[in-house]
Amino acid sequence: MNGLDLLLSYSPHSEAIHQMTLACLLKDVAIARSLGLTGTPKDSFIETNGRLFDITVEMEDGLLSHVELKINATFGDDQVERQRNFVEGSQDEIIYILLGTQQFMTPAQLYLGHWEGSYEQEIMISADGVITLGPKDRLYHTSPKMLNLDDLINALSEAAPGIDQPAVQELAAAYLRVWRISAKLSRASFLRTWHSGLMHRGLVL
């Protein structure tokens, strides 16, 4: 264990620590690509656009990739909608990274459905005056990506050979070690919580 392992393991569920770590790692092309970001990273920023996003990565071509990180936490009631509206009509992309027990509790298709606006309706009036109700049209160039802990571990492992800077290699290796340990604990914690919930509702004998 080195200093980075000690720092990352000190508070493994601190979103601030993970924000800073991922913001540093996402400046590396190999890591950004392995996590599904497009373009070549130029810089990264934390808690951007009025804290609407945890991380924003600026690409060399000027496009932006926004990252929303959830560690044992749920989405706000209108959080996905506000993020979706922010990038509407642009070529920005969003990646959701669900870690801890949250990866087991968030139905990806529900949030993707919200993103696509399938639950929104609008009144449409045709040229001949006919009024109809239909799904609201949205201008999105890309759908968000949903990643869980296994995806993050696999991406960091895949990117490792392509990382050029020794400092980034060291940080990525330490981050990978922390999440490999956490993966087992997250599953165990979720199963305990799930089983307790069933017992509370009298569904387990």
Coordinates of N, CA and C in Angstrom, one line a residue:
M1 N 0.8 -1.2 0.0 CA 0.0 0.0 0.0 C 0.9 1.2 0.0
N2 N 0.6 2.2 -0.9 CA 1.3 3.4 -0.9 C 0.4 4.6 -0.4
G3 N 0.9 5.8 -0.6 CA 0.2 7.0 -0.1 C -1.2 7.1 -0.8
L4 N -1.2 6.9 -2.1 CA -2.5 7.0 -2.8 C -3.5 6.0 -2.3
D5 N -3.1 4.7 -2.1 CA -4.0 3.7 -1.5 C -4.6 4.2 -0.2
L6 N -3.7 4.7 0.7 CA -4.1 5.2 2.0 C -5.2 6.3 1.9
L7 N -4.9 7.2 1.0 CA -5.8 8.4 0.8 C -7.2 7.9 0.3
L8 N -7.2 7.1 -0.8 CA -8.4 6.6 -1.4 C -9.2 5.7 -0.5
S9 N -8.5 4.9 0.3 CA -9.2 4.0 1.2 C -9.7 4.6 2.5
Y10 N -9.2 5.8 2.8 CA -9.5 6.5 4.0 C -11.0 6.8 4.1
S11 N -11.6 7.2 3.0 CA -13.0 7.5 2.9 C -13.5 7.0 1.5
P12 N -13.7 5.7 1.4 CA -14.0 5.2 0.0 C -15.4 5.6 -0.5
H13 N -16.2 6.2 0.3 CA -17.6 6.6 -0.2 C -17.7 8.1 -0.2
S14 N -16.6 8.8 -0.1 CA -16.6 10.2 -0.3 C -16.7 10.6 -1.7
E15 N -17.8 11.3 -2.1 CA -18.0 11.6 -3.5 C -16.9 12.6 -3.9
A16 N -16.5 13.5 -3.0 CA -15.5 14.5 -3.3 C -14.2 13.9 -3.8
I17 N -13.8 12.9 -3.0 CA -12.5 12.2 -3.4 C -12.6 11.6 -4.7
H18 N -13.7 10.9 -5.0 CA -13.9 10.3 -6.3 C -14.0 11.3 -7.4
Q19 N -14.6 12.4 -7.2 CA -14.7 13.5 -8.2 C -13.3 13.9 -8.6
M20 N -12.5 14.2 -7.6 CA -11.1 14.7 -7.9 C -10.3 13.6 -8.6
T21 N -10.4 12.3 -8.1 CA -9.7 11.3 -8.7 C -10.1 11.0 -10.2
L22 N -11.4 10.9 -10.5 CA -11.8 10.7 -11.8 C -11.6 11.9 -12.7
A23 N -11.6 13.1 -12.2 CA -11.3 14.3 -13.0 C -9.9 14.3 -13.5
C24 N -9.0 13.8 -12.6 CA -7.6 13.7 -13.0 C -7.4 12.5 -14.0
L25 N -8.0 11.4 -13.8 CA -7.9 10.3 -14.6 C -8.5 10.5 -16.0
L26 N -9.6 11.3 -16.1 CA -10.3 11.5 -17.4 C -9.5 12.4 -18.3
K27 N -8.4 13.0 -17.8 CA -7.6 13.8 -18.7 C -6.7 12.9 -19.6
D28 N -6.6 11.6 -19.2 CA -5.8 10.7 -20.0 C -6.7 10.1 -21.1
V29 N -6.1 10.1 -22.3 CA -6.9 9.7 -23.5 C -7.3 8.2 -23.4
A30 N -6.4 7.4 -22.9 CA -6.7 5.9 -22.8 C -7.9 5.7 -21.9
I31 N -7.8 6.3 -20.7 CA -8.9 6.1 -19.7 C -10.2 6.7 -20.2
A32 N -10.2 7.9 -20.8 CA -11.4 8.5 -21.3 C -12.1 7.7 -22.3
R33 N -11.3 7.2 -23.2 CA -11.8 6.3 -24.3 C -12.4 5.0 -23.7
S34 N -11.7 4.4 -22.8 CA -12.2 3.2 -22.2 C -13.5 3.3 -21.5
L35 N -13.7 4.5 -20.9 CA -15.0 4.8 -20.2 C -16.1 5.3 -21.2
G36 N -15.8 5.4 -22.5 CA -16.8 5.7 -23.4 C -16.9 7.1 -23.9
L37 N -16.0 8.0 -23.4 CA -16.0 9.4 -23.8 C -15.4 9.4 -25.2
T38 N -15.9 10.3 -26.0 CA -15.4 10.5 -27.4 C -14.5 11.8 -27.4
G39 N -13.6 11.9 -28.3 CA -12.8 13.0 -28.4 C -11.5 12.9 -27.6
T40 N -10.6 13.9 -27.7 CA -9.4 13.9 -27.0 C -9.4 14.9 -25.9
P41 N -9.3 14.4 -24.6 CA -9.4 15.3 -23.5 C -8.4 16.5 -23.5
K42 N -8.9 17.7 -23.2 CA -8.0 18.8 -23.0 C -7.9 19.3 -21.6
D43 N -9.0 19.2 -20.8 CA -9.0 19.6 -19.4 C -10.2 19.0 -18.8
S44 N -10.3 19.1 -17.5 CA -11.4 18.6 -16.7 C -11.7 19.5 -15.6
F45 N -13.0 19.6 -15.2 CA -13.5 20.5 -14.1 C -14.5 19.7 -13.2
I46 N -14.5 20.2 -12.0 CA -15.4 19.5 -11.0 C -16.6 20.4 -10.7
E47 N -17.7 19.8 -10.5 CA -19.0 20.4 -10.1 C -19.2 21.6 -11.0
T48 N -19.5 21.3 -12.2 CA -19.7 22.4 -13.2 C -21.2 22.8 -13.4
N49 N -21.3 23.9 -14.1 CA -22.7 24.4 -14.4 C -23.6 24.5 -13.2
G50 N -23.2 25.2 -12.2 CA -24.0 25.3 -11.0 C -24.1 24.0 -10.3
R51 N -23.1 23.1 -10.3 CA -23.1 21.8 -9.7 C -24.1 20.9 -10.3
L52 N -24.5 21.2 -11.5 CA -25.4 20.3 -12.2 C -24.7 18.9 -12.6
F53 N -23.4 19.0 -12.9 CA -22.7 17.8 -13.2 C -21.5 17.7 -12.2
D54 N -21.1 16.5 -11.9 CA -19.9 16.2 -11.0 C -18.6 16.6 -11.7
I55 N -18.5 16.2 -13.0 CA -17.3 16.4 -13.7 C -17.6 16.8 -15.2
T56 N -16.9 17.7 -15.7 CA -17.0 18.0 -17.1 C -15.6 18.0 -17.8
V57 N -15.5 17.2 -18.9 CA -14.3 17.1 -19.6 C -14.4 17.9 -20.9
E58 N -13.5 18.8 -21.0 CA -13.4 19.6 -22.3 C -12.5 18.9 -23.3
M59 N -13.0 18.7 -24.5 CA -12.2 18.0 -25.5 C -11.5 19.0 -26.4
E60 N -10.5 18.5 -27.1 CA -9.7 19.4 -28.0 C -10.5 20.1 -29.0
D61 N -11.6 19.5 -29.5 CA -12.5 20.1 -30.5 C -13.5 21.0 -29.9
G62 N -13.5 21.2 -28.6 CA -14.4 22.1 -28.0 C -15.7 21.5 -27.4
L63 N -15.9 20.2 -27.8 CA -17.1 19.6 -27.3 C -16.9 19.2 -25.8
L64 N -18.0 18.9 -25.1 CA -17.9 18.7 -23.7 C -18.5 17.3 -23.4
S65 N -17.9 16.6 -22.4 CA -18.4 15.4 -21.9 C -18.7 15.6 -20.4
H66 N -20.0 15.3 -20.0 CA -20.3 15.5 -18.6 C -20.5 14.2 -17.9
V67 N -20.0 14.1 -16.7 CA -20.0 12.9 -15.9 C -20.8 13.1 -14.6
E68 N -21.8 12.3 -14.4 CA -22.6 12.3 -13.2 C -22.2 11.0 -12.4
L69 N -21.7 11.2 -11.2 CA -21.3 10.2 -10.3 C -22.2 9.9 -9.1
K70 N -22.6 8.7 -8.9 CA -23.5 8.4 -7.8 C -22.9 7.3 -7.0
I71 N -22.6 7.5 -5.7 CA -22.1 6.5 -4.8 C -23.0 6.4 -3.6
N72 N -23.7 5.3 -3.6 CA -24.7 5.0 -2.5 C -25.7 6.2 -2.4
A73 N -26.0 6.8 -3.5 CA -27.0 8.0 -3.4 C -27.9 7.9 -4.6
T74 N -29.1 8.5 -4.4 CA -30.1 8.5 -5.5 C -30.1 9.8 -6.3
F75 N -30.7 9.8 -7.4 CA -30.9 11.0 -8.2 C -32.0 11.8 -7.6
G76 N -31.8 13.2 -7.8 CA -32.9 14.1 -7.4 C -34.1 13.9 -8.2
D77 N -35.2 14.4 -7.8 CA -36.5 14.2 -8.5 C -36.4 14.7 -10.0
D78 N -35.8 15.8 -10.2 CA -35.7 16.4 -11.6 C -34.3 16.5 -12.1
Q79 N -33.4 15.8 -11.4 CA -32.0 15.9 -11.8 C -31.7 15.5 -13.2
V80 N -32.2 14.3 -13.6 CA -32.0 13.8 -14.9 C -32.6 14.7 -16.0
E81 N -33.8 15.2 -15.7 CA -34.5 16.1 -16.6 C -33.7 17.4 -16.8
R82 N -33.2 18.0 -15.7 CA -32.4 19.2 -15.8 C -31.1 19.0 -16.6
Q83 N -30.5 17.9 -16.4 CA -29.2 17.5 -17.1 C -29.6 17.3 -18.6
R84 N -30.7 16.7 -18.9 CA -31.1 16.4 -20.3 C -31.4 17.7 -21.0
N85 N -32.1 18.6 -20.3 CA -32.4 19.9 -20.9 C -31.2 20.7 -21.1
F86 N -30.2 20.6 -20.3 CA -29.0 21.4 -20.4 C -28.3 21.1 -21.7
V87 N -28.2 19.8 -22.1 CA -27.5 19.5 -23.3 C -28.4 19.4 -24.6
E88 N -29.7 19.7 -24.4 CA -30.6 19.6 -25.6 C -30.1 20.5 -26.7
G89 N -30.1 20.0 -27.9 CA -29.7 20.7 -29.0 C -28.2 20.9 -29.2
S90 N -27.4 20.3 -28.3 CA -25.9 20.4 -28.4 C -25.4 19.0 -28.8
Q91 N -24.1 18.9 -28.9 CA -23.4 17.7 -29.1 C -22.7 17.2 -27.9
D92 N -23.0 17.8 -26.7 CA -22.4 17.3 -25.5 C -22.9 15.9 -25.2
E93 N -22.1 15.2 -24.4 CA -22.5 13.8 -24.0 C -22.5 13.7 -22.5
I94 N -23.3 12.8 -22.0 CA -23.3 12.6 -20.6 C -23.1 11.1 -20.3
I95 N -22.3 10.8 -19.2 CA -22.1 9.5 -18.8 C -22.4 9.4 -17.3
Y96 N -23.3 8.5 -16.9 CA -23.6 8.2 -15.6 C -22.8 7.0 -15.0
I97 N -22.1 7.3 -13.9 CA -21.3 6.2 -13.3 C -22.0 5.9 -11.9
L98 N -22.6 4.7 -11.8 CA -23.3 4.3 -10.6 C -22.4 3.3 -9.8
L99 N -22.0 3.7 -8.6 CA -21.1 2.9 -7.8 C -21.7 2.6 -6.4
G100 N -21.1 1.7 -5.7 CA -21.6 1.3 -4.4 C -22.9 0.6 -4.6
T101 N -23.8 0.7 -3.6 CA -25.1 -0.1 -3.7 C -26.0 0.6 -4.8
Q102 N -25.7 1.8 -5.2 CA -26.6 2.5 -6.2 C -26.6 1.7 -7.5
Q103 N -25.5 1.1 -7.8 CA -25.5 0.4 -9.1 C -26.5 -0.7 -9.2
F104 N -27.0 -1.2 -8.1 CA -28.0 -2.3 -8.0 C -29.4 -1.7 -7.9
M105 N -29.5 -0.5 -7.6 CA -30.8 0.1 -7.3 C -31.4 1.0 -8.3
T106 N -30.6 1.4 -9.3 CA -31.1 2.4 -10.3 C -31.4 1.6 -11.6
P107 N -32.7 1.6 -11.9 CA -33.0 1.0 -13.2 C -32.6 1.8 -14.4
A108 N -31.6 1.4 -15.1 CA -31.0 2.2 -16.2 C -32.1 2.6 -17.2
Q109 N -32.9 1.6 -17.6 CA -33.9 1.9 -18.6 C -34.9 3.0 -18.2
L110 N -35.2 3.1 -16.9 CA -36.0 4.2 -16.4 C -35.4 5.6 -16.7
Y111 N -34.1 5.7 -16.4 CA -33.5 7.0 -16.6 C -33.3 7.3 -18.1
L112 N -33.0 6.2 -18.8 CA -32.9 6.4 -20.3 C -34.2 6.8 -20.9
G113 N -35.3 6.3 -20.4 CA -36.6 6.6 -20.8 C -36.9 8.1 -20.5
H114 N -36.5 8.5 -19.3 CA -36.7 10.0 -19.0 C -35.9 10.8 -19.9
W115 N -34.6 10.4 -20.2 CA -33.8 11.1 -21.1 C -34.4 11.3 -22.5
E116 N -35.0 10.2 -23.0 CA -35.5 10.3 -24.3 C -36.8 11.1 -24.4
G117 N -37.3 11.5 -23.2 CA -38.5 12.3 -23.1 C -39.8 11.5 -23.5
S118 N -39.7 10.2 -23.3 CA -40.9 9.3 -23.7 C -42.1 9.6 -22.8
Y119 N -41.9 10.2 -21.6 CA -43.0 10.5 -20.7 C -43.6 11.9 -21.0
E120 N -43.0 12.7 -21.8 CA -43.5 14.0 -22.1 C -44.5 14.0 -23.3
Q121 N -45.5 14.8 -23.2 CA -46.5 14.9 -24.3 C -46.6 16.4 -24.6
E122 N -47.0 16.7 -25.9 CA -47.2 18.1 -26.3 C -48.4 18.1 -27.2
I123 N -49.1 19.3 -27.2 CA -50.2 19.5 -28.1 C -49.7 20.0 -29.5
M124 N -50.2 19.3 -30.5 CA -49.7 19.6 -31.9 C -50.9 20.0 -32.7
I125 N -50.8 21.1 -33.5 CA -51.8 21.6 -34.3 C -51.4 21.5 -35.8
S126 N -52.1 20.8 -36.6 CA -51.7 20.6 -38.0 C -52.1 21.8 -38.8
A127 N -51.7 21.8 -40.1 CA -52.0 22.9 -41.0 C -53.5 23.1 -41.2
D128 N -54.3 22.0 -41.1 CA -55.7 22.1 -41.3 C -56.5 22.3 -40.0
G129 N -55.7 22.6 -38.9 CA -56.4 22.9 -37.6 C -56.7 21.7 -36.7
V130 N -56.3 20.5 -37.1 CA -56.5 19.3 -36.3 C -55.6 19.3 -35.1
I131 N -56.1 19.2 -33.9 CA -55.3 19.2 -32.7 C -55.1 17.8 -32.2
T132 N -53.9 17.4 -32.0 CA -53.6 16.0 -31.5 C -52.6 16.2 -30.3
L133 N -52.5 15.1 -29.5 CA -51.6 15.0 -28.4 C -50.5 13.9 -28.7
G134 N -49.3 14.2 -28.7 CA -48.2 13.3 -29.1 C -47.0 13.5 -28.3
P135 N -46.0 12.6 -28.4 CA -44.8 12.7 -27.7 C -44.0 13.9 -28.1
K136 N -43.4 14.6 -27.1 CA -42.6 15.8 -27.4 C -41.3 15.5 -28.1
D137 N -41.1 16.2 -29.2 CA -39.8 15.9 -29.9 C -38.6 16.6 -29.2
R138 N -37.6 15.8 -29.2 CA -36.3 16.3 -28.5 C -35.2 16.2 -29.5
L139 N -34.3 17.1 -29.3 CA -33.1 17.2 -30.2 C -31.9 16.7 -29.5
Y140 N -31.6 15.4 -29.4 CA -30.5 14.9 -28.7 C -29.6 14.2 -29.8
H141 N -28.3 14.5 -29.7 CA -27.4 13.9 -30.7 C -26.9 12.5 -30.2
T142 N -27.0 12.3 -28.9 CA -26.5 11.0 -28.3 C -27.3 10.7 -27.1
S143 N -27.4 9.4 -26.8 CA -28.0 9.0 -25.5 C -26.9 8.9 -24.5
P144 N -27.3 9.0 -23.2 CA -26.3 8.9 -22.1 C -25.8 7.4 -22.0
K145 N -24.6 7.3 -21.5 CA -24.1 6.0 -21.2 C -24.3 5.7 -19.7
M146 N -24.6 4.5 -19.3 CA -24.8 4.1 -17.9 C -23.7 3.1 -17.6
L147 N -22.8 3.4 -16.7 CA -21.8 2.5 -16.3 C -21.9 2.2 -14.8
N148 N -21.6 0.9 -14.5 CA -21.6 0.5 -13.1 C -20.1 0.2 -12.6
L149 N -20.0 -0.4 -11.4 CA -18.7 -0.6 -10.9 C -17.9 -1.6 -11.7
D150 N -18.5 -2.6 -12.2 CA -17.8 -3.6 -13.0 C -17.3 -2.9 -14.3
D151 N -18.1 -2.1 -14.9 CA -17.7 -1.3 -16.1 C -16.5 -0.5 -15.8
L152 N -16.5 0.2 -14.6 CA -15.3 1.1 -14.2 C -14.1 0.2 -14.1
I153 N -14.2 -0.9 -13.3 CA -13.0 -1.7 -13.1 C -12.5 -2.3 -14.4
N154 N -13.4 -2.7 -15.3 CA -12.9 -3.3 -16.6 C -12.3 -2.2 -17.5
A155 N -12.8 -1.0 -17.4 CA -12.3 0.1 -18.2 C -10.9 0.5 -17.8
L156 N -10.7 0.6 -16.4 CA -9.4 1.0 -15.9 C -8.4 -0.1 -16.2
S157 N -8.8 -1.4 -16.1 CA -7.9 -2.5 -16.5 C -7.5 -2.4 -17.9
E158 N -8.5 -2.2 -18.8 CA -8.2 -2.1 -20.2 C -7.3 -1.0 -20.6
A159 N -7.5 0.2 -19.9 CA -6.7 1.4 -20.3 C -5.3 1.4 -19.8
A160 N -5.0 0.6 -18.7 CA -3.7 0.6 -18.1 C -2.5 0.5 -19.0
P161 N -2.5 -0.4 -20.0 CA -1.3 -0.4 -20.9 C -1.1 0.8 -21.7
G162 N -2.2 1.6 -22.0 CA -2.0 2.8 -22.8 C -1.8 4.1 -22.1
I163 N -1.7 4.0 -20.7 CA -1.4 5.3 -20.0 C 0.1 5.6 -20.0
D164 N 0.4 6.8 -20.5 CA 1.8 7.2 -20.7 C 2.4 7.8 -19.4
Q165 N 1.7 8.6 -18.7 CA 2.3 9.3 -17.6 C 2.4 8.4 -16.3
P166 N 3.6 8.3 -15.7 CA 3.8 7.5 -14.6 C 2.8 7.8 -13.4
A167 N 2.6 9.1 -13.2 CA 1.8 9.6 -12.1 C 0.3 9.1 -12.3
V168 N -0.1 9.2 -13.5 CA -1.5 8.8 -13.9 C -1.6 7.2 -13.7
Q169 N -0.5 6.5 -14.1 CA -0.5 5.1 -14.0 C -0.7 4.7 -12.5
E170 N 0.1 5.4 -11.7 CA 0.0 5.1 -10.2 C -1.3 5.4 -9.6
L171 N -1.9 6.5 -10.0 CA -3.2 6.9 -9.5 C -4.3 5.9 -10.0
A172 N -4.2 5.5 -11.3 CA -5.2 4.6 -11.8 C -5.1 3.2 -11.1
A173 N -3.8 2.8 -10.9 CA -3.6 1.5 -10.2 C -4.2 1.5 -8.8
A174 N -4.0 2.6 -8.1 CA -4.5 2.7 -6.7 C -6.0 2.7 -6.7
Y175 N -6.6 3.5 -7.7 CA -8.0 3.6 -7.7 C -8.6 2.2 -8.1
L176 N -8.0 1.5 -8.9 CA -8.4 0.2 -9.3 C -8.4 -0.8 -8.1
R177 N -7.4 -0.7 -7.3 CA -7.3 -1.6 -6.2 C -8.4 -1.3 -5.2
V178 N -8.7 0.0 -4.9 CA -9.7 0.4 -4.0 C -11.1 -0.2 -4.5
W179 N -11.4 0.0 -5.8 CA -12.7 -0.5 -6.3 C -12.8 -2.0 -6.4
R180 N -11.7 -2.7 -6.6 CA -11.8 -4.1 -6.6 C -12.2 -4.7 -5.2
I181 N -11.7 -4.0 -4.2 CA -12.0 -4.4 -2.8 C -13.5 -4.0 -2.5
S182 N -13.8 -2.8 -3.0 CA -15.2 -2.2 -2.7 C -16.3 -3.0 -3.4
A183 N -15.9 -3.6 -4.6 CA -16.9 -4.4 -5.4 C -17.5 -5.5 -4.5
K184 N -16.7 -6.2 -3.8 CA -17.1 -7.3 -3.0 C -18.0 -6.8 -1.8
L185 N -17.6 -5.6 -1.2 CA -18.3 -5.1 -0.1 C -19.6 -4.5 -0.5
S186 N -19.7 -3.9 -1.7 CA -20.9 -3.3 -2.2 C -22.0 -4.4 -2.4
R187 N -21.6 -5.5 -3.1 CA -22.5 -6.5 -3.3 C -23.0 -7.1 -2.0
A188 N -22.1 -7.3 -1.0 CA -22.5 -7.9 0.3 C -23.5 -6.9 1.0
S189 N -23.1 -5.6 0.9 CA -24.0 -4.6 1.6 C -25.4 -4.6 1.0
F190 N -25.4 -4.6 -0.3 CA -26.7 -4.6 -1.0 C -27.6 -5.8 -0.7
L191 N -26.9 -7.0 -0.6 CA -27.7 -8.2 -0.3 C -28.2 -8.2 1.1
R192 N -27.4 -7.6 2.0 CA -27.9 -7.5 3.4 C -29.1 -6.6 3.5
T193 N -29.0 -5.4 2.8 CA -30.1 -4.5 2.8 C -31.3 -5.0 2.2
W194 N -31.1 -5.7 1.1 CA -32.3 -6.3 0.4 C -32.9 -7.4 1.2
H195 N -32.1 -8.2 1.9 CA -32.7 -9.3 2.7 C -33.4 -8.7 3.9
S196 N -32.8 -7.6 4.5 CA -33.5 -7.0 5.7 C -34.8 -6.4 5.3
G197 N -34.9 -5.8 4.1 CA -36.1 -5.2 3.6 C -37.2 -6.3 3.4
L198 N -36.8 -7.5 2.9 CA -37.8 -8.6 2.7 C -38.3 -9.0 4.1
M199 N -37.3 -9.1 5.0 CA -37.7 -9.6 6.4 C -38.7 -8.6 7.0
H200 N -38.4 -7.3 6.8 CA -39.3 -6.3 7.4 C -40.7 -6.3 6.8
R201 N -40.8 -6.7 5.6 CA -42.1 -6.8 4.9 C -42.7 -8.2 5.1
G202 N -42.0 -9.1 5.9 CA -42.5 -10.4 6.2 C -42.5 -11.4 5.0
L203 N -41.6 -11.1 4.1 CA -41.5 -11.9 2.8 C -40.4 -13.0 3.0
V204 N -39.7 -13.0 4.1 CA -38.7 -14.0 4.3 C -39.0 -14.7 5.6
L205 N -39.1 -16.0 5.5 CA -39.4 -16.8 6.7 C -38.1 -17.0 7.6

